[in-house]
Amino acid sequence: MAYDNICKAMAERHPVEFVRWAAEITHEIDPNRIGPDVHVLKSELGIEPIRADFAAFLETGRTIVHLEFQVTPESKPPMPLRMLDYAVRFYRTYPDRRLVQLVVLLKNTPTARTMPNVFEFGHTRHEFFIARLWDIAPEPFFENPALLPLAVLAKSPEPRKLLKRVASQAGRIENRDTRIETLAGAHILAGLRFTQHNIGAIFQEAVMQESVTYQTILQRGVAQGIEQGVLQGLEQGLEQGLEQGSKLEAQKLVLGLLERRFSKLPVSIKRRVEGLTLAELEELGLALLDFTSKDDLKRWLAEHAA
């Protein structure tokens, strides 16, 4: 899901900030001992590896922080059992490390409100921490752009005002790359709480023009391609992308994404892309997220030849 994946990407791109936040939530790590040397660990666990698709594993000192992002806790096996499974596998791979586990629940649902923070079976008992974003005050998120997108899901008696505040603050970030990254994350996560109409209206007021193509490519791209670096390509194209619906801007965005995926493109392919209509460019912008090689691109262009 886009929501889980965007959180994982945020944590892996800003590990220090997320470890500090986990320290504040769990009180299991001394914030004063968290330095800049926080490392992202691979998400494949060594013994009969399972993949934690929406987890970030961050190492600081002799401690591993396991952040598990979930829209809702429904899963098979159940989330508490999964956390025990991860803990055992971590211990086998890193027996000399301390492990702190935090499940971050993004959406307020009945099962999310009642999910236990412990797994018990016979004489086995394993505890972990839970952060329910809708119960957490938003102020700490406003203090750091890396965490700001999470604020759209935080506790508030007036959620729409909170979203406006997030969009406004994100739009004022001076660094271009940070501004785009923060806006993209907030825009996506807001979909868990607000209608697309409200999101578009609020973000339009703050910094951008609403674009159906932009929203579709962005959300699908994060869901399917974030680990291949598609998000970075999308971020570079947001300001120049499809806000005005122009064919030239669409060409730039699509060609930029293609070159980020497949490196330099032959001139012949570039010319064929430039010859596409605006509607075809938008269609290609979505299709390329499923491409695994240049052959996929060539087949798509052949199928859409004029």
JSON list of C-alpha atoms in Angstrom, two decimals, residues 96-256:
[
{"chain": "A", "resi": 96, "resn": "ASP", "atom": "CA", "xyz": [24.50, -9.10, 20.59]},
{"chain": "A", "resi": 97, "resn": "ARG", "atom": "CA", "xyz": [21.99, -6.34, 19.79]},
{"chain": "A", "resi": 98, "resn": "ARG", "atom": "CA", "xyz": [19.14, -4.98, 21.86]},
{"chain": "A", "resi": 99, "resn": "LEU", "atom": "CA", "xyz": [15.82, -4.79, 19.97]},
{"chain": "A", "resi": 100, "resn": "VAL", "atom": "CA", "xyz": [13.11, -2.14, 20.36]},
{"chain": "A", "resi": 101, "resn": "GLN", "atom": "CA", "xyz": [9.95, -2.78, 18.33]},
{"chain": "A", "resi": 102, "resn": "LEU", "atom": "CA", "xyz": [7.35, -0.14, 17.57]},
{"chain": "A", "resi": 103, "resn": "VAL", "atom": "CA", "xyz": [4.20, -0.73, 15.52]},
{"chain": "A", "resi": 104, "resn": "VAL", "atom": "CA", "xyz": [2.95, 2.56, 14.06]},
{"chain": "A", "resi": 105, "resn": "LEU", "atom": "CA", "xyz": [-0.78, 2.34, 13.32]},
{"chain": "A", "resi": 106, "resn": "LEU", "atom": "CA", "xyz": [-1.86, 4.96, 10.81]},
{"chain": "A", "resi": 107, "resn": "LYS", "atom": "CA", "xyz": [-5.66, 4.74, 10.73]},
{"chain": "A", "resi": 108, "resn": "ASN", "atom": "CA", "xyz": [-8.17, 4.87, 13.56]},
{"chain": "A", "resi": 109, "resn": "THR", "atom": "CA", "xyz": [-10.23, 1.67, 13.24]},
{"chain": "A", "resi": 110, "resn": "PRO", "atom": "CA", "xyz": [-11.86, -0.60, 15.86]},
{"chain": "A", "resi": 111, "resn": "THR", "atom": "CA", "xyz": [-9.19, -3.27, 15.44]},
{"chain": "A", "resi": 112, "resn": "ALA", "atom": "CA", "xyz": [-6.40, -0.70, 15.59]},
{"chain": "A", "resi": 113, "resn": "ARG", "atom": "CA", "xyz": [-7.80, 0.73, 18.82]},
{"chain": "A", "resi": 114, "resn": "THR", "atom": "CA", "xyz": [-7.91, -2.69, 20.50]},
{"chain": "A", "resi": 115, "resn": "MET", "atom": "CA", "xyz": [-4.81, -4.43, 19.15]},
{"chain": "A", "resi": 116, "resn": "PRO", "atom": "CA", "xyz": [-2.74, -5.76, 22.06]},
{"chain": "A", "resi": 117, "resn": "ASN", "atom": "CA", "xyz": [0.95, -4.94, 22.44]},
{"chain": "A", "resi": 118, "resn": "VAL", "atom": "CA", "xyz": [1.78, -8.47, 23.54]},
{"chain": "A", "resi": 119, "resn": "PHE", "atom": "CA", "xyz": [1.79, -11.99, 22.14]},
{"chain": "A", "resi": 120, "resn": "GLU", "atom": "CA", "xyz": [1.13, -14.81, 24.60]},
{"chain": "A", "resi": 121, "resn": "PHE", "atom": "CA", "xyz": [1.14, -18.54, 24.01]},
{"chain": "A", "resi": 122, "resn": "GLY", "atom": "CA", "xyz": [1.73, -21.05, 26.77]},
{"chain": "A", "resi": 123, "resn": "HIS", "atom": "CA", "xyz": [4.79, -19.85, 28.68]},
{"chain": "A", "resi": 124, "resn": "THR", "atom": "CA", "xyz": [5.82, -17.52, 25.85]},
{"chain": "A", "resi": 125, "resn": "ARG", "atom": "CA", "xyz": [5.22, -13.79, 26.25]},
{"chain": "A", "resi": 126, "resn": "HIS", "atom": "CA", "xyz": [6.57, -11.11, 23.91]},
{"chain": "A", "resi": 127, "resn": "GLU", "atom": "CA", "xyz": [5.87, -7.40, 24.28]},
{"chain": "A", "resi": 128, "resn": "PHE", "atom": "CA", "xyz": [6.33, -4.53, 21.86]},
{"chain": "A", "resi": 129, "resn": "PHE", "atom": "CA", "xyz": [5.25, -0.90, 21.63]},
{"chain": "A", "resi": 130, "resn": "ILE", "atom": "CA", "xyz": [2.36, 0.62, 19.68]},
{"chain": "A", "resi": 131, "resn": "ALA", "atom": "CA", "xyz": [2.03, 4.22, 18.44]},
{"chain": "A", "resi": 132, "resn": "ARG", "atom": "CA", "xyz": [-1.53, 5.11, 17.44]},
{"chain": "A", "resi": 133, "resn": "LEU", "atom": "CA", "xyz": [-1.03, 8.29, 15.45]},
{"chain": "A", "resi": 134, "resn": "TRP", "atom": "CA", "xyz": [-4.55, 9.60, 16.02]},
{"chain": "A", "resi": 135, "resn": "ASP", "atom": "CA", "xyz": [-3.80, 9.67, 19.79]},
{"chain": "A", "resi": 136, "resn": "ILE", "atom": "CA", "xyz": [-0.49, 11.52, 19.45]},
{"chain": "A", "resi": 137, "resn": "ALA", "atom": "CA", "xyz": [-0.27, 15.31, 19.67]},
{"chain": "A", "resi": 138, "resn": "PRO", "atom": "CA", "xyz": [0.93, 16.85, 16.39]},
{"chain": "A", "resi": 139, "resn": "GLU", "atom": "CA", "xyz": [3.37, 19.39, 17.81]},
{"chain": "A", "resi": 140, "resn": "PRO", "atom": "CA", "xyz": [6.51, 17.18, 17.76]},
{"chain": "A", "resi": 141, "resn": "PHE", "atom": "CA", "xyz": [5.93, 16.49, 14.07]},
{"chain": "A", "resi": 142, "resn": "PHE", "atom": "CA", "xyz": [5.96, 20.21, 13.26]},
{"chain": "A", "resi": 143, "resn": "GLU", "atom": "CA", "xyz": [9.44, 20.56, 14.72]},
{"chain": "A", "resi": 144, "resn": "ASN", "atom": "CA", "xyz": [11.10, 18.49, 11.98]},
{"chain": "A", "resi": 145, "resn": "PRO", "atom": "CA", "xyz": [10.32, 18.32, 8.22]},
{"chain": "A", "resi": 146, "resn": "ALA", "atom": "CA", "xyz": [11.27, 14.63, 8.21]},
{"chain": "A", "resi": 147, "resn": "LEU", "atom": "CA", "xyz": [8.33, 13.89, 10.53]},
{"chain": "A", "resi": 148, "resn": "LEU", "atom": "CA", "xyz": [5.93, 16.58, 9.33]},
{"chain": "A", "resi": 149, "resn": "PRO", "atom": "CA", "xyz": [3.90, 14.34, 6.96]},
{"chain": "A", "resi": 150, "resn": "LEU", "atom": "CA", "xyz": [2.84, 12.22, 9.95]},
{"chain": "A", "resi": 151, "resn": "ALA", "atom": "CA", "xyz": [1.14, 15.27, 11.46]},
{"chain": "A", "resi": 152, "resn": "VAL", "atom": "CA", "xyz": [-1.80, 14.96, 9.06]},
{"chain": "A", "resi": 153, "resn": "LEU", "atom": "CA", "xyz": [-2.84, 11.80, 10.96]},
{"chain": "A", "resi": 154, "resn": "ALA", "atom": "CA", "xyz": [-2.18, 13.15, 14.46]},
{"chain": "A", "resi": 155, "resn": "LYS", "atom": "CA", "xyz": [-4.63, 14.05, 17.21]},
{"chain": "A", "resi": 156, "resn": "SER", "atom": "CA", "xyz": [-6.74, 17.12, 16.49]},
{"chain": "A", "resi": 157, "resn": "PRO", "atom": "CA", "xyz": [-10.26, 18.37, 17.27]},
{"chain": "A", "resi": 158, "resn": "GLU", "atom": "CA", "xyz": [-10.22, 20.15, 13.90]},
{"chain": "A", "resi": 159, "resn": "PRO", "atom": "CA", "xyz": [-8.47, 17.86, 11.40]},
{"chain": "A", "resi": 160, "resn": "ARG", "atom": "CA", "xyz": [-9.02, 20.16, 8.42]},
{"chain": "A", "resi": 161, "resn": "LYS", "atom": "CA", "xyz": [-7.23, 23.02, 10.15]},
{"chain": "A", "resi": 162, "resn": "LEU", "atom": "CA", "xyz": [-4.43, 20.62, 10.99]},
{"chain": "A", "resi": 163, "resn": "LEU", "atom": "CA", "xyz": [-4.10, 19.64, 7.32]},
{"chain": "A", "resi": 164, "resn": "LYS", "atom": "CA", "xyz": [-4.00, 23.32, 6.29]},
{"chain": "A", "resi": 165, "resn": "ARG", "atom": "CA", "xyz": [-1.27, 23.96, 8.83]},
{"chain": "A", "resi": 166, "resn": "VAL", "atom": "CA", "xyz": [0.79, 21.01, 7.55]},
{"chain": "A", "resi": 167, "resn": "ALA", "atom": "CA", "xyz": [0.42, 22.11, 3.92]},
{"chain": "A", "resi": 168, "resn": "SER", "atom": "CA", "xyz": [1.29, 25.69, 4.79]},
{"chain": "A", "resi": 169, "resn": "GLN", "atom": "CA", "xyz": [4.39, 24.79, 6.79]},
{"chain": "A", "resi": 170, "resn": "ALA", "atom": "CA", "xyz": [5.57, 22.28, 4.20]},
{"chain": "A", "resi": 171, "resn": "GLY", "atom": "CA", "xyz": [5.15, 24.86, 1.46]},
{"chain": "A", "resi": 172, "resn": "ARG", "atom": "CA", "xyz": [7.43, 27.27, 3.31]},
{"chain": "A", "resi": 173, "resn": "ILE", "atom": "CA", "xyz": [10.37, 24.88, 3.56]},
{"chain": "A", "resi": 174, "resn": "GLU", "atom": "CA", "xyz": [13.28, 26.62, 1.84]},
{"chain": "A", "resi": 175, "resn": "ASN", "atom": "CA", "xyz": [15.18, 23.61, 0.56]},
{"chain": "A", "resi": 176, "resn": "ARG", "atom": "CA", "xyz": [13.50, 22.52, -2.67]},
{"chain": "A", "resi": 177, "resn": "ASP", "atom": "CA", "xyz": [14.11, 18.79, -2.34]},
{"chain": "A", "resi": 178, "resn": "THR", "atom": "CA", "xyz": [12.98, 18.72, 1.28]},
{"chain": "A", "resi": 179, "resn": "ARG", "atom": "CA", "xyz": [9.90, 20.79, 0.43]},
{"chain": "A", "resi": 180, "resn": "ILE", "atom": "CA", "xyz": [8.84, 18.47, -2.38]},
{"chain": "A", "resi": 181, "resn": "GLU", "atom": "CA", "xyz": [9.50, 15.33, -0.35]},
{"chain": "A", "resi": 182, "resn": "THR", "atom": "CA", "xyz": [7.52, 16.65, 2.61]},
{"chain": "A", "resi": 183, "resn": "LEU", "atom": "CA", "xyz": [4.60, 17.79, 0.47]},
{"chain": "A", "resi": 184, "resn": "ALA", "atom": "CA", "xyz": [4.46, 14.45, -1.33]},
{"chain": "A", "resi": 185, "resn": "GLY", "atom": "CA", "xyz": [4.44, 12.49, 1.91]},
{"chain": "A", "resi": 186, "resn": "ALA", "atom": "CA", "xyz": [1.79, 14.67, 3.53]},
{"chain": "A", "resi": 187, "resn": "HIS", "atom": "CA", "xyz": [-0.35, 14.62, 0.39]},
{"chain": "A", "resi": 188, "resn": "ILE", "atom": "CA", "xyz": [-0.36, 10.82, 0.29]},
{"chain": "A", "resi": 189, "resn": "LEU", "atom": "CA", "xyz": [-0.91, 10.19, 4.00]},
{"chain": "A", "resi": 190, "resn": "ALA", "atom": "CA", "xyz": [-3.76, 12.69, 4.09]},
{"chain": "A", "resi": 191, "resn": "GLY", "atom": "CA", "xyz": [-5.70, 10.22, 1.95]},
{"chain": "A", "resi": 192, "resn": "LEU", "atom": "CA", "xyz": [-6.23, 8.09, 5.05]},
{"chain": "A", "resi": 193, "resn": "ARG", "atom": "CA", "xyz": [-8.21, 10.85, 6.71]},
{"chain": "A", "resi": 194, "resn": "PHE", "atom": "CA", "xyz": [-9.56, 13.26, 4.11]},
{"chain": "A", "resi": 195, "resn": "THR", "atom": "CA", "xyz": [-11.34, 13.16, 0.76]},
{"chain": "A", "resi": 196, "resn": "GLN", "atom": "CA", "xyz": [-9.29, 13.85, -2.34]},
{"chain": "A", "resi": 197, "resn": "HIS", "atom": "CA", "xyz": [-11.42, 16.94, -2.91]},
{"chain": "A", "resi": 198, "resn": "ASN", "atom": "CA", "xyz": [-10.43, 18.42, 0.45]},
{"chain": "A", "resi": 199, "resn": "ILE", "atom": "CA", "xyz": [-6.80, 17.43, 0.01]},
{"chain": "A", "resi": 200, "resn": "GLY", "atom": "CA", "xyz": [-6.61, 19.00, -3.43]},
{"chain": "A", "resi": 201, "resn": "ALA", "atom": "CA", "xyz": [-8.26, 22.22, -2.29]},
{"chain": "A", "resi": 202, "resn": "ILE", "atom": "CA", "xyz": [-5.99, 22.64, 0.72]},
{"chain": "A", "resi": 203, "resn": "PHE", "atom": "CA", "xyz": [-2.75, 21.82, -1.08]},
{"chain": "A", "resi": 204, "resn": "GLN", "atom": "CA", "xyz": [-3.73, 24.05, -3.98]},
{"chain": "A", "resi": 205, "resn": "GLU", "atom": "CA", "xyz": [-4.10, 26.93, -1.55]},
{"chain": "A", "resi": 206, "resn": "ALA", "atom": "CA", "xyz": [-0.68, 26.19, -0.10]},
{"chain": "A", "resi": 207, "resn": "VAL", "atom": "CA", "xyz": [1.66, 25.48, -2.99]},
{"chain": "A", "resi": 208, "resn": "MET", "atom": "CA", "xyz": [0.37, 23.50, -5.94]},
{"chain": "A", "resi": 209, "resn": "GLN", "atom": "CA", "xyz": [-2.32, 23.13, -8.56]},
{"chain": "A", "resi": 210, "resn": "GLU", "atom": "CA", "xyz": [-4.34, 19.92, -8.34]},
{"chain": "A", "resi": 211, "resn": "SER", "atom": "CA", "xyz": [-3.63, 17.43, -11.12]},
{"chain": "A", "resi": 212, "resn": "VAL", "atom": "CA", "xyz": [-5.44, 14.13, -11.52]},
{"chain": "A", "resi": 213, "resn": "THR", "atom": "CA", "xyz": [-2.46, 12.69, -13.36]},
{"chain": "A", "resi": 214, "resn": "TYR", "atom": "CA", "xyz": [-0.04, 13.88, -10.67]},
{"chain": "A", "resi": 215, "resn": "GLN", "atom": "CA", "xyz": [-2.10, 12.30, -7.90]},
{"chain": "A", "resi": 216, "resn": "THR", "atom": "CA", "xyz": [-2.55, 9.01, -9.73]},
{"chain": "A", "resi": 217, "resn": "ILE", "atom": "CA", "xyz": [1.09, 8.62, -10.73]},
{"chain": "A", "resi": 218, "resn": "LEU", "atom": "CA", "xyz": [2.33, 9.70, -7.31]},
{"chain": "A", "resi": 219, "resn": "GLN", "atom": "CA", "xyz": [0.14, 7.34, -5.31]},
{"chain": "A", "resi": 220, "resn": "ARG", "atom": "CA", "xyz": [0.55, 4.35, -7.59]},
{"chain": "A", "resi": 221, "resn": "GLY", "atom": "CA", "xyz": [4.24, 5.04, -7.95]},
{"chain": "A", "resi": 222, "resn": "VAL", "atom": "CA", "xyz": [4.83, 4.97, -4.21]},
{"chain": "A", "resi": 223, "resn": "ALA", "atom": "CA", "xyz": [2.77, 1.81, -3.87]},
{"chain": "A", "resi": 224, "resn": "GLN", "atom": "CA", "xyz": [4.66, -0.12, -6.55]},
{"chain": "A", "resi": 225, "resn": "GLY", "atom": "CA", "xyz": [8.00, 1.49, -7.15]},
{"chain": "A", "resi": 226, "resn": "ILE", "atom": "CA", "xyz": [9.33, 3.26, -4.11]},
{"chain": "A", "resi": 227, "resn": "GLU", "atom": "CA", "xyz": [12.13, 0.79, -3.49]},
{"chain": "A", "resi": 228, "resn": "GLN", "atom": "CA", "xyz": [13.37, 1.20, -7.06]},
{"chain": "A", "resi": 229, "resn": "GLY", "atom": "CA", "xyz": [13.76, 4.95, -6.59]},
{"chain": "A", "resi": 230, "resn": "VAL", "atom": "CA", "xyz": [10.59, 6.04, -8.39]},
{"chain": "A", "resi": 231, "resn": "LEU", "atom": "CA", "xyz": [9.73, 8.45, -5.60]},
{"chain": "A", "resi": 232, "resn": "GLN", "atom": "CA", "xyz": [12.93, 10.39, -6.21]},
{"chain": "A", "resi": 233, "resn": "GLY", "atom": "CA", "xyz": [12.04, 10.72, -9.87]},
{"chain": "A", "resi": 234, "resn": "LEU", "atom": "CA", "xyz": [8.55, 11.83, -9.02]},
{"chain": "A", "resi": 235, "resn": "GLU", "atom": "CA", "xyz": [9.85, 14.43, -6.59]},
{"chain": "A", "resi": 236, "resn": "GLN", "atom": "CA", "xyz": [12.07, 15.95, -9.25]},
{"chain": "A", "resi": 237, "resn": "GLY", "atom": "CA", "xyz": [9.10, 16.25, -11.57]},
{"chain": "A", "resi": 238, "resn": "LEU", "atom": "CA", "xyz": [6.48, 17.58, -9.20]},
{"chain": "A", "resi": 239, "resn": "GLU", "atom": "CA", "xyz": [7.19, 21.27, -9.65]},
{"chain": "A", "resi": 240, "resn": "GLN", "atom": "CA", "xyz": [7.60, 20.97, -13.42]},
{"chain": "A", "resi": 241, "resn": "GLY", "atom": "CA", "xyz": [5.14, 18.11, -13.90]},
{"chain": "A", "resi": 242, "resn": "LEU", "atom": "CA", "xyz": [1.56, 17.98, -14.91]},
{"chain": "A", "resi": 243, "resn": "GLU", "atom": "CA", "xyz": [0.01, 20.83, -12.93]},
{"chain": "A", "resi": 244, "resn": "GLN", "atom": "CA", "xyz": [-0.85, 22.75, -16.10]},
{"chain": "A", "resi": 245, "resn": "GLY", "atom": "CA", "xyz": [-1.72, 19.67, -18.15]},
{"chain": "A", "resi": 246, "resn": "SER", "atom": "CA", "xyz": [0.74, 20.66, -20.85]},
{"chain": "A", "resi": 247, "resn": "LYS", "atom": "CA", "xyz": [2.10, 18.08, -23.24]},
{"chain": "A", "resi": 248, "resn": "LEU", "atom": "CA", "xyz": [5.63, 19.49, -22.94]},
{"chain": "A", "resi": 249, "resn": "GLU", "atom": "CA", "xyz": [5.59, 19.19, -19.16]},
{"chain": "A", "resi": 250, "resn": "ALA", "atom": "CA", "xyz": [4.20, 15.66, -19.43]},
{"chain": "A", "resi": 251, "resn": "GLN", "atom": "CA", "xyz": [7.02, 14.74, -21.81]},
{"chain": "A", "resi": 252, "resn": "LYS", "atom": "CA", "xyz": [9.63, 16.04, -19.38]},
{"chain": "A", "resi": 253, "resn": "LEU", "atom": "CA", "xyz": [8.17, 14.13, -16.46]},
{"chain": "A", "resi": 254, "resn": "VAL", "atom": "CA", "xyz": [7.72, 10.83, -18.30]},
{"chain": "A", "resi": 255, "resn": "LEU", "atom": "CA", "xyz": [11.14, 10.97, -19.96]},
{"chain": "A", "resi": 256, "resn": "GLY", "atom": "CA", "xyz": [12.73, 11.83, -16.62]}
]
